[in-house]
């Protein structure tokens, strides 16, 4: 029998976290972070698809647990509250939209060429579609437009950011003499409204909707006389 001063150990228990070397502790932490990041991505990918089909109001811990096979408690540990989950979904959708539409268009020169590139990529984004229910923004703005709070603010910030991308290229096109003078604010409103309407029409079966919107937008890009 060991003396009272000897540490008592269990051969089957193995070393605890404190027995790990610093490098091993870092590796364990990194693996946990990677698992957490992968789980977060799986949850948010499903969340944005649900929101594009049924709205952000249908995004919940229980729904996502059922859809993904992950534990409800685990998802709630990652996001804490439904509002944080919804806000994270808005930001995740924003990142996917930037990667699909805005970033690829940057290879085109400023002005009309980039506007057309943005439109080309938006059409692919809507028709492929990137989200199960089509345009994420169009699917959710109407749900939250009369519901003040952080989620509505995030959605409208996303919309303003998109409109400003369009506005920058329209201004450049006017200032460089590519197109005739026009009311930039009004034109941006028209383009955004047309794309939202085209998305809704396309989702309800009008295969020509996006093409119609494109022809109307082209009508705004009139060269100066």
Coordinates of C-alpha atoms in Angstrom, one line a residue:
X1 CA 0.0 0.0 0.0
X2 CA 1.4 3.4 -0.8
X3 CA 2.2 6.0 1.8
X4 CA -0.1 9.0 2.6
X5 CA 2.3 11.2 0.7
X6 CA 2.2 9.3 -2.6
X7 CA -0.2 10.5 -5.3
X8 CA -3.2 8.2 -6.0
X9 CA -3.6 7.6 -9.7
X10 CA -5.9 5.5 -11.8
X11 CA -4.2 3.7 -14.7
X12 CA -7.4 3.8 -16.8
X13 CA -8.1 7.5 -16.3
X14 CA -5.2 8.8 -18.4
X15 CA -3.7 12.2 -18.1
X16 CA -6.0 15.1 -17.5
X17 CA -5.9 18.4 -19.4
X18 CA -3.4 19.8 -17.0
X19 CA -1.0 16.9 -17.9
X20 CA -0.9 17.9 -21.5
X21 CA 2.1 19.7 -22.9
X22 CA 1.5 23.3 -24.2
X23 CA 1.7 22.1 -27.8
X24 CA -0.8 19.4 -27.1
X25 CA -3.1 21.8 -25.4
X26 CA -2.9 24.1 -28.4
X27 CA -3.7 21.2 -30.7
X28 CA -6.8 20.2 -28.6
X29 CA -8.0 23.8 -28.6
X30 CA -7.5 24.1 -32.4
X31 CA -9.4 20.9 -33.0
X32 CA -12.3 22.1 -30.9
X33 CA -12.3 25.5 -32.7
X34 CA -12.3 23.7 -36.1
X35 CA -15.2 21.5 -35.0
X36 CA -17.1 24.5 -33.7
X37 CA -16.5 26.4 -37.0
X38 CA -17.6 23.4 -39.1
X39 CA -20.8 23.0 -37.0
X40 CA -21.5 26.7 -37.2
X41 CA -21.2 26.6 -41.0
X42 CA -23.5 23.6 -41.3
X43 CA -26.1 25.2 -39.1
X44 CA -26.0 28.6 -40.9
X45 CA -26.1 27.0 -44.3
X46 CA -29.3 25.3 -43.3
X47 CA -30.6 28.4 -41.6
X48 CA -30.3 30.6 -44.7
X49 CA -32.0 28.0 -46.8
X50 CA -34.9 27.8 -44.4
X51 CA -35.1 31.6 -44.2
X52 CA -35.1 32.0 -48.0
X53 CA -38.0 29.6 -48.2
X54 CA -40.1 30.4 -45.1
X55 CA -38.5 33.5 -43.6
X56 CA -36.2 34.1 -40.6
X57 CA -39.1 33.7 -38.3
X58 CA -39.0 29.9 -39.1
X59 CA -35.3 29.7 -38.1
X60 CA -35.1 28.1 -34.6
X61 CA -32.8 25.8 -32.6
X62 CA -35.3 23.0 -32.7
X63 CA -35.9 23.3 -36.5
X64 CA -32.2 23.3 -37.3
X65 CA -31.5 20.4 -35.0
X66 CA -34.1 18.4 -36.8
X67 CA -32.9 19.4 -40.2
X68 CA -29.2 18.9 -39.6
X69 CA -29.2 16.0 -37.1
X70 CA -27.2 18.1 -34.6
X71 CA -28.2 18.4 -31.0
X72 CA -30.5 21.3 -30.1
X73 CA -28.4 22.0 -27.0
X74 CA -25.2 22.1 -29.1
X75 CA -26.7 24.6 -31.5
X76 CA -28.0 26.8 -28.7
X77 CA -24.5 26.7 -27.1
X78 CA -23.1 28.2 -30.3
X79 CA -25.7 30.9 -30.8
X80 CA -27.2 31.5 -27.3
X81 CA -30.5 33.2 -28.5
X82 CA -32.8 33.0 -31.5
X83 CA -32.0 36.6 -32.3
X84 CA -28.3 36.0 -32.4
X85 CA -29.0 33.0 -34.6
X86 CA -31.1 35.1 -37.0
X87 CA -28.4 37.9 -37.1
X88 CA -25.7 35.3 -37.8
X89 CA -27.9 34.0 -40.7
X90 CA -28.2 37.4 -42.1
X91 CA -24.4 37.9 -42.0
X92 CA -23.8 34.5 -43.4
X93 CA -26.1 35.1 -46.3
X94 CA -24.5 38.5 -46.9
X95 CA -21.1 36.9 -47.2
X96 CA -22.4 34.3 -49.7
X97 CA -24.0 37.0 -51.7
X98 CA -20.7 39.1 -51.8
X99 CA -18.8 36.0 -52.9
X100 CA -21.3 35.1 -55.6
X101 CA -22.3 38.5 -57.0
X102 CA -20.1 41.5 -55.9
X103 CA -16.6 40.1 -55.7
X104 CA -16.6 38.4 -59.2
X105 CA -17.9 41.6 -60.8
X106 CA -14.9 43.5 -59.6
X107 CA -12.9 42.1 -62.5
X108 CA -14.9 44.4 -64.9
X109 CA -14.1 48.1 -65.3
X110 CA -16.0 50.6 -63.2
X111 CA -19.2 51.9 -64.8
X112 CA -21.5 50.2 -67.3
X113 CA -19.3 47.1 -67.7
X114 CA -19.3 46.5 -63.9
X115 CA -23.1 47.1 -63.7
X116 CA -23.7 44.5 -66.4
X117 CA -21.3 42.1 -64.6
X118 CA -23.2 42.6 -61.4
X119 CA -26.4 41.9 -63.2
X120 CA -25.0 38.8 -64.9
X121 CA -23.8 37.4 -61.5
X122 CA -27.1 38.4 -59.8
X123 CA -29.0 36.4 -62.5
X124 CA -26.9 33.3 -61.8
X125 CA -27.4 33.9 -58.1
X126 CA -31.2 34.0 -58.5
X127 CA -31.7 31.3 -61.1
X128 CA -29.3 28.7 -59.8
X129 CA -30.2 29.5 -57.0
X130 CA -27.6 30.1 -54.3
X131 CA -30.4 29.8 -51.6
X132 CA -33.1 27.2 -51.7
X133 CA -35.8 29.9 -51.9
X134 CA -34.1 32.3 -54.2
X135 CA -32.9 35.7 -53.1
X136 CA -32.4 35.7 -49.3
X137 CA -32.8 39.5 -49.0
X138 CA -36.0 39.6 -51.0
X139 CA -37.5 36.7 -49.0
X140 CA -36.9 38.4 -45.6
X141 CA -37.2 42.2 -46.0
X142 CA -41.0 42.1 -46.1
X143 CA -41.2 39.9 -43.0
X144 CA -39.2 42.4 -40.9
X145 CA -40.0 45.8 -42.4
X146 CA -42.5 46.6 -39.7
X147 CA -40.7 44.9 -36.8
X148 CA -38.1 47.2 -35.3
X149 CA -35.0 45.6 -33.9
X150 CA -31.5 44.3 -34.7
X151 CA -32.7 41.8 -37.3
X152 CA -34.5 44.4 -39.3
X153 CA -31.6 46.8 -38.9
X154 CA -29.2 44.1 -40.3
X155 CA -31.4 43.3 -43.2
X156 CA -31.8 47.0 -44.2
X157 CA -28.1 47.6 -43.7
X158 CA -27.5 44.8 -46.2
X159 CA -29.9 46.3 -48.6
X160 CA -28.4 49.7 -48.3
X161 CA -24.9 48.2 -48.9
X162 CA -26.1 46.5 -52.1
X163 CA -27.8 49.7 -53.3
X164 CA -24.7 51.7 -52.7
X165 CA -22.7 49.2 -54.9
X166 CA -25.1 49.9 -57.7
X167 CA -25.0 53.6 -57.1
X168 CA -21.2 53.8 -57.3
X169 CA -21.2 52.2 -60.7
X170 CA -24.1 54.4 -62.0
X171 CA -22.4 57.5 -60.8
X172 CA -19.2 56.5 -62.5
X173 CA -21.1 55.7 -65.7
X174 CA -22.6 59.2 -65.7
X175 CA -19.5 61.1 -64.7
X176 CA -17.4 59.3 -67.4
X177 CA -20.0 60.0 -70.1
X178 CA -21.0 56.4 -70.7
X179 CA -24.6 57.1 -70.0
X180 CA -26.9 60.2 -70.0
X181 CA -27.6 62.1 -66.8
X182 CA -30.1 60.5 -64.6
X183 CA -31.5 60.6 -61.0
X184 CA -29.0 58.2 -59.4
X185 CA -31.1 57.6 -56.3
X186 CA -34.3 56.9 -58.3
X187 CA -32.4 54.6 -60.7
X188 CA -30.9 52.6 -57.8
X189 CA -34.4 52.2 -56.3
X190 CA -35.7 51.0 -59.6
X191 CA -33.0 48.5 -60.2
X192 CA -33.3 47.0 -56.7
X193 CA -37.1 46.9 -56.9
X194 CA -36.9 45.2 -60.3
X195 CA -34.6 42.6 -59.1
X196 CA -36.7 41.8 -56.1
X197 CA -39.8 41.6 -58.2
X198 CA -38.0 39.4 -60.8
X199 CA -36.9 37.1 -58.0
X200 CA -40.5 36.7 -56.7
X201 CA -41.9 36.2 -60.2
X202 CA -39.1 33.6 -61.0
X203 CA -39.8 31.7 -57.8
X204 CA -43.5 31.5 -58.7
X205 CA -42.8 30.1 -62.2
X206 CA -42.2 33.0 -64.5
X207 CA -39.0 31.8 -66.3
X208 CA -38.8 35.1 -68.3
X209 CA -39.0 37.3 -65.2
X210 CA -35.2 37.9 -64.9
X211 CA -34.8 38.6 -68.6
X212 CA -37.6 41.2 -68.5
X213 CA -35.9 42.9 -65.6
X214 CA -32.6 43.0 -67.4
X215 CA -34.2 44.6 -70.5
X216 CA -35.8 47.3 -68.3
X217 CA -32.5 48.0 -66.6
X218 CA -30.7 48.2 -69.9
X219 CA -33.2 50.9 -70.8
X220 CA -31.6 53.1 -68.0
X221 CA -28.1 52.8 -69.5
X222 CA -28.8 55.2 -72.4
X223 CA -25.7 56.8 -73.9
X224 CA -25.7 60.6 -73.9
X225 CA -26.9 62.3 -77.1

